[in-house]
Each structure stands twice: as C-alpha cells, then as structure tokens.
Amino acid sequence: MKRNFRPFALVAVLFGLFSSCNTDPFDGIDLHLSPELLEYTAMLELVDASGNGLIPDGATIRFSGAQADEVYTIAATKEFEFEAGKLAVGLHPDALQGNSFVEVTAIVDAPGYLTARTLIRFGGLKQQLVNIPLLSTDNLPNGVGYAIQSYGLVNNAMPDDFTFILPASALKDVPVSLNVVSGTQFLDANGAVINGTNVEARIAGFDTDSPESMANYPVGLIAPNAMTPSGSTQNISFTSAGFAAIDLFVDGQEVVGFSQPATISMGLDPSLINPNTGAPIAVGDAIEIWSYDETLETWSYEQTGLVVNGPNGLEMSFTTNHLSWWNVDFFGVNCTSTSLTLNVTGGPGYYVVKMVNAANPAQFYSTQTLYLFDGMNVTLYNVPDFPVLIEVYTTYWDAYSGSNPLFSSAPFNPCDGPVNLQIGLPAPNPWVNLDIEGYCDGISGLVLRPSFYVYYRPSGTSTWLYLGWVSNGMGTTDDLVQGQYYDFAVWYGGWIESTNNLVDQTNYTFSFELGSFCDDL
C-alpha cells in the first residue's frame, strides 16, 4: 500500500496565507519545525570488502520482503540514491503495528562489484548504522577466491566432461568446483536451451574461518523465512561449513539450469566445530545443503550430504540442475526475542557491537554501531538458539576483521532468558553538545530541526567518520576535540556537507542549507 506523508502541512497553510502579499512568506516569522517523520531508521553505509577500495558512484539499491514497500528515506521520499556511499532510510510508522519487528533485505548493485544482500531489522533499536560490504573481484579480502574459466561448446552442448575449478590460493584455503558432463545443454529462465559456442563459469568461493569472508555471506547467517527440511518456512540461523556463488554464461547470456545434473564440490574447513557433536567436522558428518532463491530472496533446503575425504581434504559433493548461491550449513531454529541489559563502566559512547558464534567465532550474526551506556536495555529479535558471544570494538574495521576487541563476553544462549553483561569501556573524552539547525535560502525565519545521522572528519582529511544520531537538532559527542577544525555532513534528502568548522566551546552550534529538500516547501 502506498503511504502518504504530510509533515509540512503547517508550512503549506502559512505559504498560502502570506504568498499573496509577500515575496518571502516567512519574512519576520521565526518558525521552528521538527520533522522527525520515521521512528525506526537505519543509516546504510557502503564499504569495500577489501578494506582499501573506493566505492564507485552509481550504486543502486532495492528492497525485498513483505514490508519492503514501507521503506522510505528519512526525508519521507522514495528517492533511494546513495551519496558519498551513504543512504538513510526508515520504516513507515504503520508498518510495525501488530509486529514486534520488521525485516527487509537490502539488495545493492554497484559497477565492478558482486551484488550484495544485507538484512535490515526494524524494531527494538530506533537508530542503527548498517555497513554493507561490496565485493570487487579485482580486490578480494582474506578468505575469498574468484575464478573465470571458459569452455567451447559443440551444437550448443558440452562436447566432453569438464570441471570448472576455483583452486585454493594464498587468500582462500579450500577449493570449489563444478563438474558438467558431456552432452549437457544450458537453459535460460524459461527452460529453453541457450544457443552458443562458448560457456563461461564465474565462481566465487568463501572460507568460513575468516571474518572478512563471512561478512560477504548473502543476507547474513540469520535467515528469515527459510524453507527447512520439515517442508515449512522458519526463521533460522546458520553455522556455515562452506558457501559459494556459481554463475554461468553462454555467449554472454545467463544460465539458470542444466539439461542434466551437474556436480558441485566444496572444500570444508577442518577446524569448523560441528554444533551437533561439539567436535571438529569429520568424515561421515551429515550437513544440510541450501540454495538461495533470488526471486523470493530466501534460502531453501535442497538435500543433506555427507562429509568425505577428497583429494584436497574434507569436502562435500552434491548434484544440482540449477544455479544460485549455495551453502553447506548446519542450522538451528531461532527464538522470537530476548532482552539484553548492559552494566557499563567507562563510556558512554558509540561502539561497534558484534554477536558471534561461540564455537566458531569467525562467524557472526549481527554487527551494529550502538551508543552504549550503563543500564542500557535492548530487545533482540529473531536470535540464534545456541551459544553466542558479544564482542565490542572501537571501529567497524576492527569488528570486520575480528581484531582488537575491547570486550568479549562469556558464551551464552540468548534464548535462555534475559541476559546481563558487565562491559568495561574506556573513559570518554570531554563532551561537546551539538545544536544543529537547517535552513532554506530565500525563506528567512524558517528554522528546521530534523533528526538525522551526522558524520565528521578533521578538516583537510578525506575519510568520513560516524558521529552519531541527532534528535530534533540536538546531540552530544566525545569524538570532537575543542580547538580543532572539522567538516560535518548529514544525510537528509541527500548528502549535505558543512566544511571548516572550528569547535571552540562545549556547546557548539552550526547550521546548514537543506538543498533540494527546500524545493518541496
């Protein structure tokens, strides 16, 4: 259902009253507006999965899920455009009526990168920073491999048996392969044979003992509405033994299926702990095999396979007649929610909080930048029903690589009941109170005090850093040093920058022009 917002009805009325006699309808009027339209919001930030690449212009986003139509920008528009790799979105207020939380999948495409899928959960936390790693095949992170191979066709079919291989490498520990037998023809989305003389395979494989690799797991290890072995859809969490994306093209046309089954083989990490046995995986262990439906944006159970000892160590082989993302994963059914209370010494402040698999800590179920304070209570929804850890980091990149945690909890099962954690944080720097106002050129006396996400950087530097959430123009931070110059930026109907600001007092006020947002007033 299409929603309508009317946050500026007062502006429209005043404009109608005064426009007939004044060029500037607000001349002499000091009108303050606080357009906080969306209660549950998310700041989406694109990052290069290698940690050192630049996100290109032209990234696009779409949303999938039952409530996908209820997602708006925080300026209450449907103009989903990344600027500086960032986009602030929120959920329509009506969407949570009768629901504790709403989940949507953000699907991002960018030139030169693989399609990224990230789950966004609205509910519980009112503001959240969601980093979306994008994977460039020319700049791979630790634990990821990519290979392209071609083979000639005769009469639109494979003339011989052939195995396309992504071998192990310095970056990736275990191989992935696809064996296609002689006579196989390649099918399009309608099941028709694709005519051509050459088939090209593109294989991306991912190790499961690398946090950088696991950050690229499609949607994430929490899988809502997955089709499980019971034949029903359930909210589940994975423990991954291996995953890969395999794409084929015949003379440039995408292949969806095969005329006869092909065989996929995935190498498995021998150090992975089997959650069913509590020991490293071994020959004979049974693991479920799943494929990803890019139309429904859900994982579906395909079959159960047995771990074998292959020519390169432990592996899983299975046959299929179609292509997709594939994973070889243990799974558990999630519980609906749990309560987490933090008893914090030091701080408060913004930190990156990560929920990881206790037995396989390279694998994680959420990574979020949160404002942590003593007595904080958070309701977590759709959480794993097996032991996890909470880790706290100073920066996203530390959390991304699993390096330098400030805090790591003891293992706990979030579904066993309310959880209390004792967290020690560094003492904060002196606090600076922020008072931020927006204005529109040509409309004097109109002051807007929106709620939005704020970024900063020391003037003269290039990297934008997350400063936090400002509510109705007011915020506080310990990230700024008095006497220093800073650039500030906000996302509100677009990316808006204010440069070379001297922070010279503990109560700092700055204003910015709201740009295209003012065109609607």
Short mmCIF file of C-alpha atoms in Angstrom, two decimals:
data_model
loop_
_atom_site.label_atom_id
_atom_site.label_comp_id
_atom_site.label_asym_id
_atom_site.label_seq_id
_atom_site.Cartn_x
_atom_site.Cartn_y
_atom_site.Cartn_z
CA MET A 1 0.00 0.00 0.00
CA LYS A 2 1.33 3.44 -0.91
CA ARG A 3 1.69 5.72 2.10
CA ASN A 4 1.37 9.49 2.11
CA PHE A 5 3.25 11.83 4.43
CA ARG A 6 2.07 15.35 5.22
CA PRO A 7 4.76 16.58 7.63
CA PHE A 8 4.73 20.13 6.38
CA ALA A 9 1.02 20.93 6.33
CA LEU A 10 1.72 23.96 8.55
CA VAL A 11 4.21 25.27 6.02
CA ALA A 12 1.68 24.90 3.22
CA VAL A 13 -1.01 26.77 5.16
CA LEU A 14 1.31 29.63 6.04
CA PHE A 15 2.58 29.81 2.50
CA GLY A 16 -0.99 30.12 1.28
CA LEU A 17 -1.77 32.85 3.81
CA PHE A 18 1.21 35.02 3.08
CA SER A 19 2.23 34.40 -0.52
CA SER A 20 -0.27 36.87 -1.93
CA CYS A 21 1.35 39.86 -0.24
CA ASN A 22 4.98 38.90 0.46
CA THR A 23 7.73 37.62 -1.80
CA ASP A 24 9.14 35.83 1.24
CA PRO A 25 6.19 34.27 3.12
CA PHE A 26 8.26 33.81 6.31
CA ASP A 27 9.73 37.30 6.42
CA GLY A 28 9.59 38.40 10.06
CA ILE A 29 8.38 35.00 11.28
CA ASP A 30 10.61 32.70 13.32
CA LEU A 31 9.02 29.32 12.59
CA HIS A 32 10.68 26.18 14.04
CA LEU A 33 9.79 22.79 12.60
CA SER A 34 10.85 19.40 13.96
CA PRO A 35 10.13 16.95 11.13
CA GLU A 36 11.02 13.62 12.80
CA LEU A 37 8.91 11.52 10.46
CA LEU A 38 10.18 7.97 10.98
CA GLU A 39 10.75 6.46 14.41
CA TYR A 40 12.75 3.41 13.28
CA THR A 41 15.60 4.26 10.91
CA ALA A 42 18.85 2.87 9.53
CA MET A 43 21.91 4.58 8.09
CA LEU A 44 23.20 2.40 5.25
CA GLU A 45 26.91 2.80 4.52
CA LEU A 46 28.64 1.05 1.63
CA VAL A 47 32.17 -0.22 2.28
CA ASP A 48 34.65 -2.01 0.04
CA ALA A 49 35.05 -5.57 1.34
CA SER A 50 38.83 -5.45 0.86
CA GLY A 51 39.09 -2.58 3.33
CA ASN A 52 41.07 -0.33 0.99
CA GLY A 53 38.91 0.23 -2.09
CA LEU A 54 36.74 3.18 -3.03
CA ILE A 55 33.02 2.66 -3.60
CA PRO A 56 32.17 3.84 -7.11
CA ASP A 57 29.40 6.22 -7.99
CA GLY A 58 26.26 4.68 -9.42
CA ALA A 59 25.41 2.13 -6.72
CA THR A 60 21.70 1.26 -6.75
CA ILE A 61 19.51 -0.27 -4.07
CA ARG A 62 16.19 -2.07 -3.93
CA PHE A 63 14.36 -3.69 -1.04
CA SER A 64 12.71 -7.09 -0.77
CA GLY A 65 10.35 -8.57 1.79
CA ALA A 66 6.70 -8.46 2.80
CA GLN A 67 7.09 -4.89 4.13
CA ALA A 68 9.57 -3.63 1.54
CA ASP A 69 7.09 -1.03 0.25
CA GLU A 70 7.05 0.55 3.73
CA VAL A 71 10.70 1.67 3.49
CA TYR A 72 11.33 5.38 2.81
CA THR A 73 14.27 7.73 3.07
CA ILE A 74 14.28 9.57 6.39
CA ALA A 75 13.08 12.63 4.47
CA ALA A 76 9.93 10.60 3.64
CA THR A 77 10.67 10.10 -0.06
CA LYS A 78 11.16 7.08 -2.31
CA GLU A 79 14.28 8.54 -3.92
CA PHE A 80 16.79 5.89 -2.84
CA GLU A 81 20.11 7.31 -4.02
CA PHE A 82 23.48 6.80 -2.38
CA GLU A 83 25.59 9.91 -1.93
CA ALA A 84 29.14 9.53 -0.63
CA GLY A 85 28.23 5.83 -0.32
CA LYS A 86 25.52 6.57 2.25
CA LEU A 87 21.73 6.46 2.42
CA ALA A 88 19.43 6.99 5.42
CA VAL A 89 16.14 5.06 5.39
CA GLY A 90 13.33 4.31 7.78
CA LEU A 91 10.13 2.34 8.18
CA HIS A 92 6.68 3.87 7.82
CA PRO A 93 5.08 4.23 11.28
CA ASP A 94 2.14 2.00 10.36
CA ALA A 95 4.35 -0.94 9.34
CA LEU A 96 5.12 -2.01 12.91
CA GLN A 97 1.50 -2.02 14.05
CA GLY A 98 0.88 -5.55 15.28
CA ASN A 99 4.54 -6.52 14.69
CA SER A 100 7.43 -6.57 17.16
CA PHE A 101 9.88 -6.14 14.30
CA VAL A 102 10.00 -5.96 10.51
CA GLU A 103 12.78 -7.44 8.35
CA VAL A 104 13.63 -6.34 4.83
CA THR A 105 16.51 -7.30 2.55
CA ALA A 106 18.58 -4.50 1.01
CA ILE A 107 19.97 -5.53 -2.39
CA VAL A 108 22.82 -3.34 -3.68
CA ASP A 109 24.43 -3.35 -7.11
CA ALA A 110 27.50 -1.28 -7.98
CA PRO A 111 29.70 -1.23 -11.11
CA GLY A 112 32.54 -3.74 -10.78
CA TYR A 113 31.13 -5.42 -7.64
CA LEU A 114 29.13 -8.56 -6.90
CA THR A 115 25.53 -7.98 -5.85
CA ALA A 116 25.34 -7.56 -2.06
CA ARG A 117 22.40 -8.61 0.12
CA THR A 118 22.01 -7.39 3.71
CA LEU A 119 19.17 -7.99 6.18
CA ILE A 120 17.84 -4.88 7.94
CA ARG A 121 15.72 -5.36 11.05
CA PHE A 122 13.47 -2.50 12.20
CA GLY A 123 12.21 -2.77 15.77
CA GLY A 124 13.90 -2.67 19.16
CA LEU A 125 16.65 -0.23 18.16
CA LYS A 126 15.28 3.04 16.85
CA GLN A 127 18.50 4.06 15.09
CA GLN A 128 21.20 1.84 13.63
CA LEU A 129 24.23 2.05 11.38
CA VAL A 130 24.31 -0.79 8.84
CA ASN A 131 27.55 -1.31 6.92
CA ILE A 132 27.10 -3.12 3.60
CA PRO A 133 30.34 -4.70 2.29
CA LEU A 134 30.67 -4.74 -1.50
CA LEU A 135 32.99 -7.33 -3.04
CA SER A 136 35.13 -6.40 -6.03
CA THR A 137 36.52 -9.41 -7.89
CA ASP A 138 39.67 -7.37 -8.59
CA ASN A 139 40.32 -6.59 -4.92
CA LEU A 140 39.50 -9.61 -2.75
CA PRO A 141 39.61 -9.76 1.04
CA ASN A 142 41.12 -12.57 3.08
CA GLY A 143 39.26 -15.88 2.70
CA VAL A 144 37.68 -15.13 -0.68
CA GLY A 145 38.61 -16.53 -4.10
CA TYR A 146 37.32 -15.83 -7.59
CA ALA A 147 37.95 -17.54 -10.92
CA ILE A 148 36.69 -17.29 -14.50
CA GLN A 149 37.02 -20.23 -16.92
CA SER A 150 35.64 -20.85 -20.40
CA TYR A 151 34.99 -23.98 -22.47
CA GLY A 152 33.94 -24.40 -26.08
CA LEU A 153 30.54 -25.91 -26.96
CA VAL A 154 29.59 -28.13 -29.92
CA ASN A 155 25.97 -27.98 -31.11
CA ASN A 156 25.09 -25.91 -28.02
CA ALA A 157 26.29 -28.66 -25.67
CA MET A 158 29.35 -29.78 -23.72
CA PRO A 159 31.46 -31.98 -26.01
CA ASP A 160 33.25 -33.61 -23.06
CA ASP A 161 33.10 -33.90 -19.29
CA PHE A 162 34.74 -30.82 -17.81
CA THR A 163 35.37 -29.45 -14.32
CA PHE A 164 35.46 -25.71 -13.71
CA ILE A 165 37.71 -25.10 -10.69
CA LEU A 166 38.33 -22.32 -8.20
CA PRO A 167 41.55 -23.63 -6.62
CA ALA A 168 42.88 -22.96 -3.15
CA SER A 169 45.18 -19.93 -3.04
CA ALA A 170 47.11 -17.64 -0.73
CA LEU A 171 43.82 -15.90 0.10
CA LYS A 172 41.47 -18.87 0.12
CA ASP A 173 42.21 -22.16 1.89
CA VAL A 174 39.78 -24.58 0.23
CA PRO A 175 38.67 -25.11 -3.40
CA VAL A 176 35.26 -25.07 -5.12
CA SER A 177 34.46 -26.88 -8.38
CA LEU A 178 31.61 -27.54 -10.82
CA ASN A 179 31.66 -30.68 -12.97
CA VAL A 180 29.49 -30.67 -16.11
CA VAL A 181 29.14 -33.90 -18.09
CA SER A 182 29.30 -34.44 -21.83
CA GLY A 183 26.10 -33.61 -23.70
CA THR A 184 24.84 -31.10 -21.12
CA GLN A 185 22.95 -28.15 -22.56
CA PHE A 186 22.41 -24.87 -20.73
CA LEU A 187 18.96 -23.45 -20.02
CA ASP A 188 17.60 -19.92 -19.60
CA ALA A 189 14.98 -18.76 -17.08
CA ASN A 190 12.19 -20.19 -19.27
CA GLY A 191 13.82 -23.62 -19.53
CA ALA A 192 14.84 -23.11 -23.17
CA VAL A 193 18.24 -24.22 -24.48
CA ILE A 194 20.66 -21.32 -24.94
CA ASN A 195 22.37 -21.38 -28.33
CA GLY A 196 26.06 -20.55 -28.34
CA THR A 197 29.62 -21.69 -28.87
CA ASN A 198 31.23 -20.90 -25.50
CA VAL A 199 30.29 -21.29 -21.85
CA GLU A 200 31.95 -19.13 -19.20
CA ALA A 201 31.93 -20.02 -15.48
CA ARG A 202 32.42 -17.42 -12.75
CA ILE A 203 32.99 -18.96 -9.32
CA ALA A 204 33.27 -17.04 -6.06
CA GLY A 205 34.19 -19.17 -3.04
CA PHE A 206 34.36 -18.23 0.62
CA ASP A 207 36.24 -19.68 3.60
CA THR A 208 34.28 -19.97 6.84
CA ASP A 209 37.21 -19.34 9.22
CA SER A 210 37.74 -15.75 8.04
CA PRO A 211 35.61 -12.88 9.44
CA GLU A 212 36.31 -10.85 6.28
CA SER A 213 34.97 -13.68 4.13
CA MET A 214 31.92 -14.28 6.36
CA ALA A 215 30.97 -10.59 6.11
CA ASN A 216 30.02 -11.32 2.49
CA TYR A 217 27.54 -14.09 3.31
CA PRO A 218 24.37 -13.20 1.35
CA VAL A 219 21.75 -11.61 3.67
CA GLY A 220 23.70 -12.87 6.70
CA LEU A 221 23.73 -16.01 8.83
CA ILE A 222 20.27 -15.24 10.22
CA ALA A 223 17.89 -16.46 7.52
CA PRO A 224 14.25 -15.37 7.84
CA ASN A 225 11.51 -17.47 6.24
CA ALA A 226 13.88 -20.21 5.07
CA MET A 227 12.37 -23.37 3.61
CA THR A 228 13.64 -26.04 6.04
CA PRO A 229 13.87 -29.86 5.83
CA SER A 230 10.47 -30.08 7.55
CA GLY A 231 8.88 -28.51 4.46
CA SER A 232 7.84 -25.38 6.36
CA THR A 233 9.27 -21.85 6.41
CA GLN A 234 11.07 -20.93 9.61
CA ASN A 235 13.39 -18.22 10.93
CA ILE A 236 16.75 -19.97 11.31
CA SER A 237 20.45 -19.28 11.90
CA PHE A 238 23.29 -20.98 10.07
CA THR A 239 26.67 -22.32 11.09
CA SER A 240 28.41 -22.40 7.73
CA ALA A 241 30.75 -25.13 6.57
CA GLY A 242 31.14 -23.51 3.15
CA PHE A 243 29.39 -21.25 0.65
CA ALA A 244 29.89 -20.18 -2.95
CA ALA A 245 28.30 -18.31 -5.84
CA ILE A 246 28.48 -20.06 -9.22
CA ASP A 247 27.33 -18.26 -12.38
CA LEU A 248 27.48 -19.49 -15.97
CA PHE A 249 27.03 -17.58 -19.22
CA VAL A 250 26.69 -18.90 -22.77
CA ASP A 251 27.96 -16.26 -25.19
CA GLY A 252 27.08 -13.67 -22.55
CA GLN A 253 23.56 -14.95 -21.77
CA GLU A 254 22.99 -16.01 -18.16
CA VAL A 255 22.45 -19.73 -17.48
CA VAL A 256 19.79 -20.70 -14.95
CA GLY A 257 19.77 -24.52 -15.26
CA PHE A 258 21.18 -27.64 -16.89
CA SER A 259 19.63 -30.29 -19.11
CA GLN A 260 21.18 -32.93 -16.82
CA PRO A 261 22.58 -32.74 -13.30
CA ALA A 262 25.95 -31.13 -12.61
CA THR A 263 28.12 -31.80 -9.55
CA ILE A 264 29.33 -29.10 -7.14
CA SER A 265 32.18 -29.89 -4.75
CA MET A 266 33.14 -27.59 -1.87
CA GLY A 267 36.22 -27.88 0.29
CA LEU A 268 35.42 -27.59 4.01
CA ASP A 269 37.36 -26.03 6.87
CA PRO A 270 38.65 -28.94 9.02
CA SER A 271 38.72 -26.73 12.14
CA LEU A 272 34.97 -25.95 11.97
CA ILE A 273 33.15 -27.13 15.10
CA ASN A 274 30.11 -29.28 14.34
CA PRO A 275 27.33 -27.83 16.56
CA ASN A 276 25.73 -31.29 16.76
CA THR A 277 28.83 -33.05 18.13
CA GLY A 278 30.89 -30.24 19.68
CA ALA A 279 33.93 -31.58 17.81
CA PRO A 280 35.62 -30.55 14.53
CA ILE A 281 33.76 -31.79 11.46
CA ALA A 282 34.81 -35.23 10.34
CA VAL A 283 34.26 -37.75 7.56
CA GLY A 284 30.69 -39.06 7.73
CA ASP A 285 29.17 -35.93 9.34
CA ALA A 286 25.80 -35.01 7.83
CA ILE A 287 25.30 -31.36 6.80
CA GLU A 288 22.33 -29.72 5.10
CA ILE A 289 22.77 -28.16 1.64
CA TRP A 290 20.88 -24.98 0.73
CA SER A 291 20.30 -22.81 -2.34
CA TYR A 292 19.31 -19.15 -2.48
CA ASP A 293 16.18 -18.12 -4.39
CA GLU A 294 16.90 -14.65 -5.77
CA THR A 295 13.24 -14.16 -6.70
CA LEU A 296 11.87 -14.83 -3.21
CA GLU A 297 15.12 -13.71 -1.52
CA THR A 298 15.11 -16.76 0.77
CA TRP A 299 17.24 -19.83 1.45
CA SER A 300 15.75 -23.24 0.64
CA TYR A 301 16.84 -26.67 1.85
CA GLU A 302 17.88 -28.91 -1.07
CA GLN A 303 19.33 -32.10 0.41
CA THR A 304 21.62 -33.48 3.11
CA GLY A 305 25.14 -34.58 2.24
CA LEU A 306 27.96 -36.42 3.98
CA VAL A 307 31.45 -35.08 4.55
CA VAL A 308 34.06 -37.08 2.62
CA ASN A 309 37.83 -37.03 2.36
CA GLY A 310 38.58 -35.68 -1.13
CA PRO A 311 41.85 -35.08 -2.97
CA ASN A 312 42.28 -31.71 -1.19
CA GLY A 313 40.99 -32.69 2.25
CA LEU A 314 37.47 -32.63 3.68
CA GLU A 315 34.77 -31.78 1.14
CA MET A 316 31.08 -32.05 0.30
CA SER A 317 29.83 -33.01 -3.17
CA PHE A 318 26.24 -32.85 -4.44
CA THR A 319 24.34 -32.70 -7.71
CA THR A 320 22.04 -29.96 -8.94
CA ASN A 321 20.13 -28.95 -12.05
CA HIS A 322 20.15 -25.21 -11.34
CA LEU A 323 22.49 -22.39 -10.33
CA SER A 324 22.42 -19.99 -7.38
CA TRP A 325 24.29 -19.15 -4.23
CA TRP A 326 24.94 -22.47 -2.45
CA ASN A 327 25.82 -23.19 1.15
CA VAL A 328 26.68 -26.29 3.16
CA ASP A 329 25.40 -25.27 6.56
CA PHE A 330 24.18 -26.59 9.89
CA PHE A 331 21.10 -24.73 11.11
CA GLY A 332 19.01 -24.06 14.19
CA VAL A 333 15.54 -22.56 14.58
CA ASN A 334 15.58 -19.09 16.14
CA CYS A 335 13.64 -17.83 19.15
CA THR A 336 11.49 -14.74 18.74
CA SER A 337 13.25 -12.35 21.10
CA THR A 338 15.40 -11.86 24.18
CA SER A 339 16.33 -8.98 26.47
CA LEU A 340 19.91 -7.78 26.94
CA THR A 341 20.91 -5.43 29.77
CA LEU A 342 24.35 -3.79 29.82
CA ASN A 343 26.11 -2.81 33.04
CA VAL A 344 28.76 -0.46 31.68
CA THR A 345 31.80 1.03 33.42
CA GLY A 346 33.57 3.75 31.48
CA GLY A 347 32.00 5.24 28.39
CA PRO A 348 29.34 6.03 27.38
CA GLY A 349 29.85 6.32 23.64
CA TYR A 350 29.43 4.79 20.20
CA TYR A 351 30.98 1.36 19.73
CA VAL A 352 30.64 -1.50 17.26
CA VAL A 353 28.84 -4.47 18.82
CA LYS A 354 29.10 -7.91 17.24
CA MET A 355 27.22 -11.14 18.05
CA VAL A 356 29.41 -14.12 17.09
CA ASN A 357 29.12 -17.88 17.08
CA ALA A 358 30.72 -19.05 20.36
CA ALA A 359 32.16 -22.25 18.87
CA ASN A 360 33.17 -20.71 15.51
CA PRO A 361 33.95 -17.04 16.29
CA ALA A 362 34.78 -16.06 12.69
CA GLN A 363 31.04 -16.42 12.03
CA PHE A 364 28.71 -13.70 13.28
CA TYR A 365 25.01 -12.86 13.32
CA SER A 366 24.96 -9.08 13.64
CA THR A 367 27.35 -6.12 13.60
CA GLN A 368 25.93 -2.75 14.65
CA THR A 369 27.23 0.60 15.81
CA LEU A 370 25.44 1.39 19.08
CA TYR A 371 25.54 4.08 21.74
CA LEU A 372 26.45 2.09 24.87
CA PHE A 373 25.63 3.35 28.35
CA ASP A 374 25.17 1.93 31.83
CA GLY A 375 21.77 0.33 32.35
CA MET A 376 21.08 0.07 28.61
CA ASN A 377 18.37 -2.45 27.82
CA VAL A 378 17.99 -3.81 24.30
CA THR A 379 15.40 -6.22 22.95
CA LEU A 380 16.94 -8.55 20.37
CA TYR A 381 14.60 -10.15 17.85
CA ASN A 382 14.94 -13.34 15.78
CA VAL A 383 18.09 -14.58 17.54
CA PRO A 384 20.01 -17.90 17.42
CA ASP A 385 19.04 -20.61 19.89
CA PHE A 386 22.62 -21.71 20.58
CA PRO A 387 25.66 -20.22 22.35
CA VAL A 388 26.97 -16.87 21.11
CA LEU A 389 29.37 -14.17 22.31
CA ILE A 390 29.03 -10.41 22.39
CA GLU A 391 32.15 -8.53 21.28
CA VAL A 392 32.71 -4.77 21.43
CA TYR A 393 35.08 -2.89 19.10
CA THR A 394 36.23 0.70 18.65
CA THR A 395 35.87 0.74 14.83
CA TYR A 396 33.93 -1.08 12.16
CA TRP A 397 37.12 -2.32 10.51
CA ASP A 398 38.34 -3.87 13.77
CA ALA A 399 34.99 -5.67 14.04
CA TYR A 400 35.11 -6.64 10.34
CA SER A 401 38.45 -8.41 10.78
CA GLY A 402 37.83 -9.55 14.37
CA SER A 403 40.87 -7.57 15.57
CA ASN A 404 41.45 -5.81 18.89
CA PRO A 405 38.15 -6.36 20.70
CA LEU A 406 37.65 -4.11 23.71
CA PHE A 407 35.36 -6.67 25.30
CA SER A 408 34.32 -10.27 24.74
CA SER A 409 31.59 -11.89 26.82
CA ALA A 410 31.39 -15.44 28.10
CA PRO A 411 29.27 -17.75 25.89
CA PHE A 412 25.52 -17.57 26.47
CA ASN A 413 22.37 -18.77 24.74
CA PRO A 414 20.24 -15.67 24.05
CA CYS A 415 17.08 -17.80 24.08
CA ASP A 416 17.59 -18.96 27.68
CA GLY A 417 16.15 -15.72 29.08
CA PRO A 418 17.18 -12.15 29.95
CA VAL A 419 20.93 -11.62 29.73
CA ASN A 420 23.05 -9.23 31.82
CA LEU A 421 26.53 -8.28 30.61
CA GLN A 422 29.25 -6.43 32.51
CA ILE A 423 31.17 -4.30 29.99
CA GLY A 424 34.24 -2.16 30.68
CA LEU A 425 34.83 0.72 28.25
CA PRO A 426 37.49 3.47 28.06
CA ALA A 427 36.76 6.74 29.84
CA PRO A 428 35.19 9.29 27.48
CA ASN A 429 36.82 12.48 26.24
CA PRO A 430 35.26 15.83 27.25
CA TRP A 431 31.74 16.11 25.88
CA VAL A 432 30.60 18.59 23.25
CA ASN A 433 26.90 19.43 22.98
CA LEU A 434 25.67 19.92 19.43
CA ASP A 435 22.87 22.23 18.34
CA ILE A 436 22.21 21.79 14.60
CA GLU A 437 19.74 23.80 12.56
CA GLY A 438 18.71 23.51 8.93
CA TYR A 439 17.60 26.46 6.83
CA CYS A 440 16.40 27.20 3.32
CA ASP A 441 17.95 30.00 1.25
CA GLY A 442 15.34 32.57 0.34
CA ILE A 443 12.98 31.67 3.21
CA SER A 444 14.01 33.85 6.11
CA GLY A 445 12.91 32.95 9.62
CA LEU A 446 12.30 29.29 8.78
CA VAL A 447 14.37 27.03 11.04
CA LEU A 448 14.15 23.26 10.71
CA ARG A 449 15.44 20.94 13.40
CA PRO A 450 15.36 17.50 11.78
CA SER A 451 16.52 14.22 13.23
CA PHE A 452 19.32 12.68 11.19
CA TYR A 453 22.63 10.85 11.13
CA VAL A 454 25.77 13.01 11.38
CA TYR A 455 29.30 12.35 10.10
CA TYR A 456 32.51 14.26 10.70
CA ARG A 457 36.15 14.40 9.70
CA PRO A 458 39.06 16.61 10.74
CA SER A 459 39.29 19.37 8.13
CA GLY A 460 41.86 18.53 5.48
CA THR A 461 41.28 14.76 5.69
CA SER A 462 39.20 12.60 3.34
CA THR A 463 37.52 9.85 5.38
CA TRP A 464 34.09 10.49 6.88
CA LEU A 465 33.58 9.07 10.37
CA TYR A 466 30.27 8.30 12.04
CA LEU A 467 29.46 10.87 14.73
CA GLY A 468 26.01 9.69 15.74
CA TRP A 469 22.30 10.42 15.69
CA VAL A 470 20.94 13.90 16.30
CA SER A 471 17.34 14.09 17.55
CA ASN A 472 15.42 17.26 16.70
CA GLY A 473 18.70 19.05 16.09
CA MET A 474 20.27 18.15 19.46
CA GLY A 475 23.09 15.73 20.18
CA THR A 476 26.22 15.16 22.23
CA THR A 477 29.59 13.57 21.46
CA ASP A 478 33.04 12.94 22.91
CA ASP A 479 34.62 12.46 19.46
CA LEU A 480 35.37 16.17 18.89
CA VAL A 481 38.36 18.00 20.37
CA GLN A 482 37.92 21.65 21.26
CA GLY A 483 40.13 23.99 19.28
CA GLN A 484 40.11 21.76 16.18
CA TYR A 485 38.52 22.36 12.77
CA TYR A 486 36.05 19.78 11.44
CA ASP A 487 33.91 19.11 8.40
CA PHE A 488 30.39 17.90 9.14
CA ALA A 489 27.91 16.09 6.92
CA VAL A 490 24.33 14.93 7.32
CA TRP A 491 22.03 12.77 5.20
CA TYR A 492 18.60 14.34 4.92
CA GLY A 493 17.05 14.14 1.48
CA GLY A 494 20.66 13.90 0.27
CA TRP A 495 24.25 14.26 1.46
CA ILE A 496 24.89 17.77 2.78
CA GLU A 497 28.33 18.99 3.89
CA SER A 498 29.50 21.90 6.03
CA THR A 499 33.27 22.40 5.97
CA ASN A 500 35.96 24.06 8.08
CA ASN A 501 34.04 24.48 11.34
CA LEU A 502 36.03 25.48 14.43
CA VAL A 503 34.75 23.66 17.53
CA ASP A 504 35.76 26.19 20.17
CA GLN A 505 33.33 25.53 23.01
CA THR A 506 31.48 22.74 24.77
CA ASN A 507 28.14 23.93 23.39
CA TYR A 508 28.60 24.09 19.65
CA THR A 509 26.00 25.33 17.17
CA PHE A 510 26.16 25.07 13.41
CA SER A 511 23.64 25.32 10.60
CA PHE A 512 23.41 24.03 7.07
CA GLU A 513 21.34 24.69 3.97
CA LEU A 514 18.90 21.87 3.26
CA GLY A 515 19.35 21.98 -0.50
CA SER A 516 16.82 20.13 -2.64
CA PHE A 517 14.74 19.35 0.46
CA CYS A 518 13.69 23.02 0.46
CA ASP A 519 12.22 22.68 -3.04
CA ASP A 520 9.16 20.97 -1.56
CA LEU A 521 8.40 23.80 0.88
#
